[in-house]
mmCIF file with all atom_site columns, C-alpha atoms in Angstrom:
data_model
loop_
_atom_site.group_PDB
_atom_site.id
_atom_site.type_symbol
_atom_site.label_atom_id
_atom_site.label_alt_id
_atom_site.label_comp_id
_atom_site.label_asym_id
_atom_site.label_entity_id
_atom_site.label_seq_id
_atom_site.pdbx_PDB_ins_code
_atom_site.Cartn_x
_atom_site.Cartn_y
_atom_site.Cartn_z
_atom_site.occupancy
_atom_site.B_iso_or_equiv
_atom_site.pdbx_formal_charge
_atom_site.auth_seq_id
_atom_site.auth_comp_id
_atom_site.auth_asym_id
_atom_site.auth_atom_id
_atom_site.pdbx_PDB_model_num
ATOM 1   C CA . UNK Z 1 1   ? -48.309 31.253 -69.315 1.00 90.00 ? 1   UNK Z CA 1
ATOM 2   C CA . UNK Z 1 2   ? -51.787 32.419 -69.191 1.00 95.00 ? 2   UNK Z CA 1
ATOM 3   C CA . UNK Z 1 3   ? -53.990 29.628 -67.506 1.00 94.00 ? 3   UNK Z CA 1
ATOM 4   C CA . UNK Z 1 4   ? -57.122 29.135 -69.727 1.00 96.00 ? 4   UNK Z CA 1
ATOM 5   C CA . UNK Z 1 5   ? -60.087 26.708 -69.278 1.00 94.00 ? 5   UNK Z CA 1
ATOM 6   C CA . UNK Z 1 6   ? -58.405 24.397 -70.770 1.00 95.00 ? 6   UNK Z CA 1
ATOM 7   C CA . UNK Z 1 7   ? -55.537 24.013 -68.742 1.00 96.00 ? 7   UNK Z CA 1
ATOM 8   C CA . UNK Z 1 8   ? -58.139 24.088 -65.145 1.00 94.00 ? 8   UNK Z CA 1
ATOM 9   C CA . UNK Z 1 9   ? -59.981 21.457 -67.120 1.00 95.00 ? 9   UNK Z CA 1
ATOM 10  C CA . UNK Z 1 10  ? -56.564 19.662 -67.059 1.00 96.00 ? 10  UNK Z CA 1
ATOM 11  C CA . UNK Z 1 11  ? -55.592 20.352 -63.295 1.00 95.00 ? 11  UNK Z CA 1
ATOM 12  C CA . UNK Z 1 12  ? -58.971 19.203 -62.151 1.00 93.00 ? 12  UNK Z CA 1
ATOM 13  C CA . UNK Z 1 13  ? -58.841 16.039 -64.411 1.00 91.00 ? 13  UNK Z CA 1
ATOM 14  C CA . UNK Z 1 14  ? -55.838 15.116 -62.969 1.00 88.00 ? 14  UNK Z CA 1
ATOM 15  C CA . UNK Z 1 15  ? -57.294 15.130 -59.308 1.00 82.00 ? 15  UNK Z CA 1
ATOM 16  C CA . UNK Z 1 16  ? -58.112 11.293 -57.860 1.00 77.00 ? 16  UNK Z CA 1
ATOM 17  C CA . UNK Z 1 17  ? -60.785 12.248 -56.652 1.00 80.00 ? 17  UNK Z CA 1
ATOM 18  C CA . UNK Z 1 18  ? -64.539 13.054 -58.274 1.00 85.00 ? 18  UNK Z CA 1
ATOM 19  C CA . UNK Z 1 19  ? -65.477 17.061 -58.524 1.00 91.00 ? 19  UNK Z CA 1
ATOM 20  C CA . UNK Z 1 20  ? -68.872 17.591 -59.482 1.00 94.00 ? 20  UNK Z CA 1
ATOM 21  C CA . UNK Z 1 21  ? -69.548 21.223 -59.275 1.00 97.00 ? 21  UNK Z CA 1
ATOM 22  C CA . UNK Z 1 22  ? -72.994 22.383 -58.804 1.00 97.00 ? 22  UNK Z CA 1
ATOM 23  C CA . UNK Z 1 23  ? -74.749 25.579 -58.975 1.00 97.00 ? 23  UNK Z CA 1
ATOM 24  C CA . UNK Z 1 24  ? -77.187 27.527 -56.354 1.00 95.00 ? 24  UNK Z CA 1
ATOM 25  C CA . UNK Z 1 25  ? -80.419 25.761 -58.442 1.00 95.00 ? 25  UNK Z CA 1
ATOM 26  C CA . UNK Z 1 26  ? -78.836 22.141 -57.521 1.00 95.00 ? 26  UNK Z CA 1
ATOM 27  C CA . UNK Z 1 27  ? -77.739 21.863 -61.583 1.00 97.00 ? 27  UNK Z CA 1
ATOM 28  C CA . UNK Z 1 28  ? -74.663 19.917 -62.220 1.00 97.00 ? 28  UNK Z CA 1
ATOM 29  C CA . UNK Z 1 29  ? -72.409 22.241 -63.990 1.00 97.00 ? 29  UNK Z CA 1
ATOM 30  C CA . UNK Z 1 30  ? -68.887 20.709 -64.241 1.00 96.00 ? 30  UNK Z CA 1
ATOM 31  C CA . UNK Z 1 31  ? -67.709 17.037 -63.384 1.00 95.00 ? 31  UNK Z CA 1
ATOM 32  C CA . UNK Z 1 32  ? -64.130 15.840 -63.796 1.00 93.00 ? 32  UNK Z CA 1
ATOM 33  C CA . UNK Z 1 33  ? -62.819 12.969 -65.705 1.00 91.00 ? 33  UNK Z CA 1
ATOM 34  C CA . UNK Z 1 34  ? -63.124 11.076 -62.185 1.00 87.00 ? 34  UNK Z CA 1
ATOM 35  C CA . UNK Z 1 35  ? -66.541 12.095 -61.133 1.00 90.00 ? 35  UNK Z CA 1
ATOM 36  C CA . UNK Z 1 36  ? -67.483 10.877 -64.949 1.00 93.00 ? 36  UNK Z CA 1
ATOM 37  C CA . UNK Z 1 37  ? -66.066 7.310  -64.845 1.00 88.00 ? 37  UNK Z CA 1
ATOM 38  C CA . UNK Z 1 38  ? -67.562 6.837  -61.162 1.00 86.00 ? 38  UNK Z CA 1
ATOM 39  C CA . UNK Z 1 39  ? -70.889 8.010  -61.272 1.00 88.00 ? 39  UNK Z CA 1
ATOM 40  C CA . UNK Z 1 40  ? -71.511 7.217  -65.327 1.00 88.00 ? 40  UNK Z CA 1
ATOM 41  C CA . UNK Z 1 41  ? -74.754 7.994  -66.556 1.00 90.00 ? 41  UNK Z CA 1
ATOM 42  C CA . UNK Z 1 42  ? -76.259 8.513  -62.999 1.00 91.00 ? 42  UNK Z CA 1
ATOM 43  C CA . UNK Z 1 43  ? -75.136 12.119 -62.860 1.00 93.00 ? 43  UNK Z CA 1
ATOM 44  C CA . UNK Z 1 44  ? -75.489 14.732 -66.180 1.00 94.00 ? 44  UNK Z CA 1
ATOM 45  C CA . UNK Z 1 45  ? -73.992 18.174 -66.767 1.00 95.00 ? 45  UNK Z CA 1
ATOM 46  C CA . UNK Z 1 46  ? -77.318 20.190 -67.462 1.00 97.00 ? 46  UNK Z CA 1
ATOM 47  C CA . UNK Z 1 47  ? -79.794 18.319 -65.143 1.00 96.00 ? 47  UNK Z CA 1
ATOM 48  C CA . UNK Z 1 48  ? -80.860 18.728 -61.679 1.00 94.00 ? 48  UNK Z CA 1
ATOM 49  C CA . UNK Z 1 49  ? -78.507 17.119 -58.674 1.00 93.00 ? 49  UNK Z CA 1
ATOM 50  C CA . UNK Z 1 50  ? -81.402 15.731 -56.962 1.00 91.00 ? 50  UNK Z CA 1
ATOM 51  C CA . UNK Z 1 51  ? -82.080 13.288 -60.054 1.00 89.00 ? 51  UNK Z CA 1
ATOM 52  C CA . UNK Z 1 52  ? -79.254 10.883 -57.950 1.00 85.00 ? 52  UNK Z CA 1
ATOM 53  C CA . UNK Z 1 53  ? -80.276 12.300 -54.567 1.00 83.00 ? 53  UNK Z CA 1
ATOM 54  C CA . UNK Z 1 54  ? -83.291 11.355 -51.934 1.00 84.00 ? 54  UNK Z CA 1
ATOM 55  C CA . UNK Z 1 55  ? -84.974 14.003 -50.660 1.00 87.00 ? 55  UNK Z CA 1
ATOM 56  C CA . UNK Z 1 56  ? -83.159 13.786 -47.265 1.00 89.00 ? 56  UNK Z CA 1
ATOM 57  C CA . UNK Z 1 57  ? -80.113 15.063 -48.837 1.00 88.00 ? 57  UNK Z CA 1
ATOM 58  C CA . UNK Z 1 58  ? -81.546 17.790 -50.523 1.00 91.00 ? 58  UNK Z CA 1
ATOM 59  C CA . UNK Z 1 59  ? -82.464 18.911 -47.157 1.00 94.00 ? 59  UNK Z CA 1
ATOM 60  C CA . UNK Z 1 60  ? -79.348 18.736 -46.166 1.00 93.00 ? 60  UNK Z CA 1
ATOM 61  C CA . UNK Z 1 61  ? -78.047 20.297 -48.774 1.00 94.00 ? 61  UNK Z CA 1
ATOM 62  C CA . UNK Z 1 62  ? -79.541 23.365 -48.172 1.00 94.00 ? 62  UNK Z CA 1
ATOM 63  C CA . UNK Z 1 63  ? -78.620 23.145 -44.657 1.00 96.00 ? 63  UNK Z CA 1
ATOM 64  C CA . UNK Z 1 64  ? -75.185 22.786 -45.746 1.00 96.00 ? 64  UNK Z CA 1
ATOM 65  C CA . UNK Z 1 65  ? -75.794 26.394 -48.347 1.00 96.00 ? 65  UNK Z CA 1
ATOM 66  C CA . UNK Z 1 66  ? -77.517 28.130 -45.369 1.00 97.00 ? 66  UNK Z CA 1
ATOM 67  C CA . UNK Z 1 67  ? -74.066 27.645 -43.132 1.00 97.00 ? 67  UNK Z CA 1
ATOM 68  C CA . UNK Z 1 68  ? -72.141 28.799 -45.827 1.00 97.00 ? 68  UNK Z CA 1
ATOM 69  C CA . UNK Z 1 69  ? -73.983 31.432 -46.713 1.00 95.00 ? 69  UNK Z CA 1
ATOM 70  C CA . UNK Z 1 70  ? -73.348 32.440 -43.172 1.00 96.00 ? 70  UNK Z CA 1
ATOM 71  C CA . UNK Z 1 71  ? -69.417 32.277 -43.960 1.00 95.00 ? 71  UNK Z CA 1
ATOM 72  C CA . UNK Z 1 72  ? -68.473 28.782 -43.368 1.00 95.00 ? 72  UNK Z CA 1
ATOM 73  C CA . UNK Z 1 73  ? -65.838 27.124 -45.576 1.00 95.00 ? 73  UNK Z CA 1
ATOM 74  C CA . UNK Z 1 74  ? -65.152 23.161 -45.678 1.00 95.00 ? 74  UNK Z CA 1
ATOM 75  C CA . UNK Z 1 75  ? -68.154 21.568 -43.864 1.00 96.00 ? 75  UNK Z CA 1
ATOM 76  C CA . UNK Z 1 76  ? -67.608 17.689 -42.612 1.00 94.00 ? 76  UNK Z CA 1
ATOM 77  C CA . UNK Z 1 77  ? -70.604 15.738 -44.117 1.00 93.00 ? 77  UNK Z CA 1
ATOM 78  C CA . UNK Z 1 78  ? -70.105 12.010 -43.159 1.00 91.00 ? 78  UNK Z CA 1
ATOM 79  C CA . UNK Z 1 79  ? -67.623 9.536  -42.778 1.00 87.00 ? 79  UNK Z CA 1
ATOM 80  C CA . UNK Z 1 80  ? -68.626 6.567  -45.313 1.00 84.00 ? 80  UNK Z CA 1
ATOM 81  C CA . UNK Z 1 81  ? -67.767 2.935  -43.950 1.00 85.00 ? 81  UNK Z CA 1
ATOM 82  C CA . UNK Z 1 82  ? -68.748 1.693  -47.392 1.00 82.00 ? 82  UNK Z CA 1
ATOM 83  C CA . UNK Z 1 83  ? -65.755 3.345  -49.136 1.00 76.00 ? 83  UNK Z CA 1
ATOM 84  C CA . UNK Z 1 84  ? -63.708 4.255  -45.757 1.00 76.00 ? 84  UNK Z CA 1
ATOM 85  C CA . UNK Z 1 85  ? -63.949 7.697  -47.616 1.00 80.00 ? 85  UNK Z CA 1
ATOM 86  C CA . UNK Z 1 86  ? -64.443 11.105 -46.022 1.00 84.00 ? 86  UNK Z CA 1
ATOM 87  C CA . UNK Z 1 87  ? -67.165 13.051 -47.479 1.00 89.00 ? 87  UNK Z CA 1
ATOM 88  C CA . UNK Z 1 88  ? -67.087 17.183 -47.240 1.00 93.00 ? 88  UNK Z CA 1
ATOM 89  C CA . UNK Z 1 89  ? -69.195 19.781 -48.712 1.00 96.00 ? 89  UNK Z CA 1
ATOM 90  C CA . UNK Z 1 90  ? -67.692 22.696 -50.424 1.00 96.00 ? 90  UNK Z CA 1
ATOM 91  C CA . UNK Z 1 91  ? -68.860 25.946 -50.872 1.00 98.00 ? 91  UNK Z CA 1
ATOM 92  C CA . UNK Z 1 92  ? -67.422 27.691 -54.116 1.00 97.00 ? 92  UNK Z CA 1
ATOM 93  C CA . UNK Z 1 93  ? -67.478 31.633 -53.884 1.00 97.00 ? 93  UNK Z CA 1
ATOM 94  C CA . UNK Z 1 94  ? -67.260 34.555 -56.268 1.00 97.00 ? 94  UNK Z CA 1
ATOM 95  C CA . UNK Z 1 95  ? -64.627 37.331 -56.187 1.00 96.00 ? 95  UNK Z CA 1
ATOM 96  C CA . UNK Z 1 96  ? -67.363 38.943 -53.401 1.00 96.00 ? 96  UNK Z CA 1
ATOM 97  C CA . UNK Z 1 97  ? -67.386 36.022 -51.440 1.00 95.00 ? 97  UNK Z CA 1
ATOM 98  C CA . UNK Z 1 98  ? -71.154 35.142 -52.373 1.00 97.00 ? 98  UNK Z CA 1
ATOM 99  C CA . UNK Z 1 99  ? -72.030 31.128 -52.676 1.00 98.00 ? 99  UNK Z CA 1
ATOM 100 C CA . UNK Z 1 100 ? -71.998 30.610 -56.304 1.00 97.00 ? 100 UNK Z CA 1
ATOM 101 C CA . UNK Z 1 101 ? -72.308 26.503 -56.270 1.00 97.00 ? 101 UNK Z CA 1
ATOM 102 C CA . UNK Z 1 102 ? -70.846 23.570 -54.190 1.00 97.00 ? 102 UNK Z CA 1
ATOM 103 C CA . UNK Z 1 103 ? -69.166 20.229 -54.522 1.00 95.00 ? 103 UNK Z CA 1
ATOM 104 C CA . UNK Z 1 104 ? -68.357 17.465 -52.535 1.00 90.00 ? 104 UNK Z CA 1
ATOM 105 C CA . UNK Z 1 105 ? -65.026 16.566 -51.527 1.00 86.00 ? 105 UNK Z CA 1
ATOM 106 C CA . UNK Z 1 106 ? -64.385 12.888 -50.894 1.00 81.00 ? 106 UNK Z CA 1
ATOM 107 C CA . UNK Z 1 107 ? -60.834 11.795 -49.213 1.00 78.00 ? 107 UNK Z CA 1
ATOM 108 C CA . UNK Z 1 108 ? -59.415 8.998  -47.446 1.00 70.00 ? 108 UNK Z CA 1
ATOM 109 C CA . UNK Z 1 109 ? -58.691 9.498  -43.523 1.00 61.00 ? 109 UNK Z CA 1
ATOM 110 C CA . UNK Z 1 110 ? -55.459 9.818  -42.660 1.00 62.00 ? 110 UNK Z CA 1
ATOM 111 C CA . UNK Z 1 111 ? -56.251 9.087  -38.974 1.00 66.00 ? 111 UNK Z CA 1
ATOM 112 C CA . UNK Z 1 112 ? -58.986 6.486  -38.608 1.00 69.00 ? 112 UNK Z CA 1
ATOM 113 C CA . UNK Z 1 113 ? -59.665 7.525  -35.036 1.00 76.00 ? 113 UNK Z CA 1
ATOM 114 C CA . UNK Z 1 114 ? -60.601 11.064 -35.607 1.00 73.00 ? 114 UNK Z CA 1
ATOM 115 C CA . UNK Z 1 115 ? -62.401 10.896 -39.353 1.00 71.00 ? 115 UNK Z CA 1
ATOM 116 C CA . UNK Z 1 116 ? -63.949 14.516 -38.861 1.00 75.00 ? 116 UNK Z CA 1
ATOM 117 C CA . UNK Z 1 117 ? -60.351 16.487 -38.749 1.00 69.00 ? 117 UNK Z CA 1
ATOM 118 C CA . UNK Z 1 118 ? -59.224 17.767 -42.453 1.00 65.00 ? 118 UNK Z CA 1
ATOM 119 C CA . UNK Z 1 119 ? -56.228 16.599 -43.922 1.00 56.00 ? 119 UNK Z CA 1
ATOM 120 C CA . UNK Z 1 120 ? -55.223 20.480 -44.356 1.00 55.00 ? 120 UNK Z CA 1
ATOM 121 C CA . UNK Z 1 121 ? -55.182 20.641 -40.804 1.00 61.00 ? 121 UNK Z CA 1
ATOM 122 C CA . UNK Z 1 122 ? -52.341 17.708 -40.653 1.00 51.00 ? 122 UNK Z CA 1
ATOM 123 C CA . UNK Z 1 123 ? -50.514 19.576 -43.434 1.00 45.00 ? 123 UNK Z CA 1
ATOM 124 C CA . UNK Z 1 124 ? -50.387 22.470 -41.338 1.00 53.00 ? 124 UNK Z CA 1
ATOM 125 C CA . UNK Z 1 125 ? -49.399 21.071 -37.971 1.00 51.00 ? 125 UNK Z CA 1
ATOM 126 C CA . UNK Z 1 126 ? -47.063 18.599 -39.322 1.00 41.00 ? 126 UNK Z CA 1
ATOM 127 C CA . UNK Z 1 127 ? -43.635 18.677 -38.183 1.00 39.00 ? 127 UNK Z CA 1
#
């Protein structure tokens, strides 16, 4: 089976969780069927992140692209008591390992006492 856009499409669709991929400019690019129903008309393919965003997180932002343009992965952003959600920013690289865009990863904790630890990093100690 060859995987196409279409089938990606598919796979990220069926993720709980919203992906809106955007490029080095700060231009939405891709949003999932999740990131679509939660964020509605607030956030368009085509137009500038920062349409939704304050100026405080476009500075972070780009502190966020400066780290991972130093070679970090997975950065924690914030723990959000609104929605009890984990919020991380993701660096998306090219076959050279250049920053090509970002997105945000949202997640629920699965230890309330220590929000900042990934959930990968349970996967991978588990016993």
């Amino acid at each position: 089976m060859e995987i196409t856009k279409e089938i990606l499409e598919s796979i990220l669709d069926a993720y709980s969780y919203e992906i809106v991929f955007v490029d080095r400019q700060h231009i939405v690019r891709y949003m999932n069927k999740t990131a679509k129903e939660r964020y509605g008309e607030r956030v368009k393919i085509n137009q500038s992140l920062f349409n939704c965003h304050s100026e405080n997180s476009k500075v972070k932002i780009e502190e966020f692209l400066k780290r991972a343009g130093a070679g970090e992965d997975e950065m924690f952003e914030t723990y959000n008591t609104k929605t009890g959600e984990r919020e991380f920013f993701v660096p998306v690289r090219d076959s050279n390992k250049h920053v090509i865009g970002y997105f945000e990863r949202h997640e629920m904790p699965w230890d309330e006492s220590n929000p900042k630890v990934p959930v990968t990093e349970y996967w991978k100690h588990r016993r």
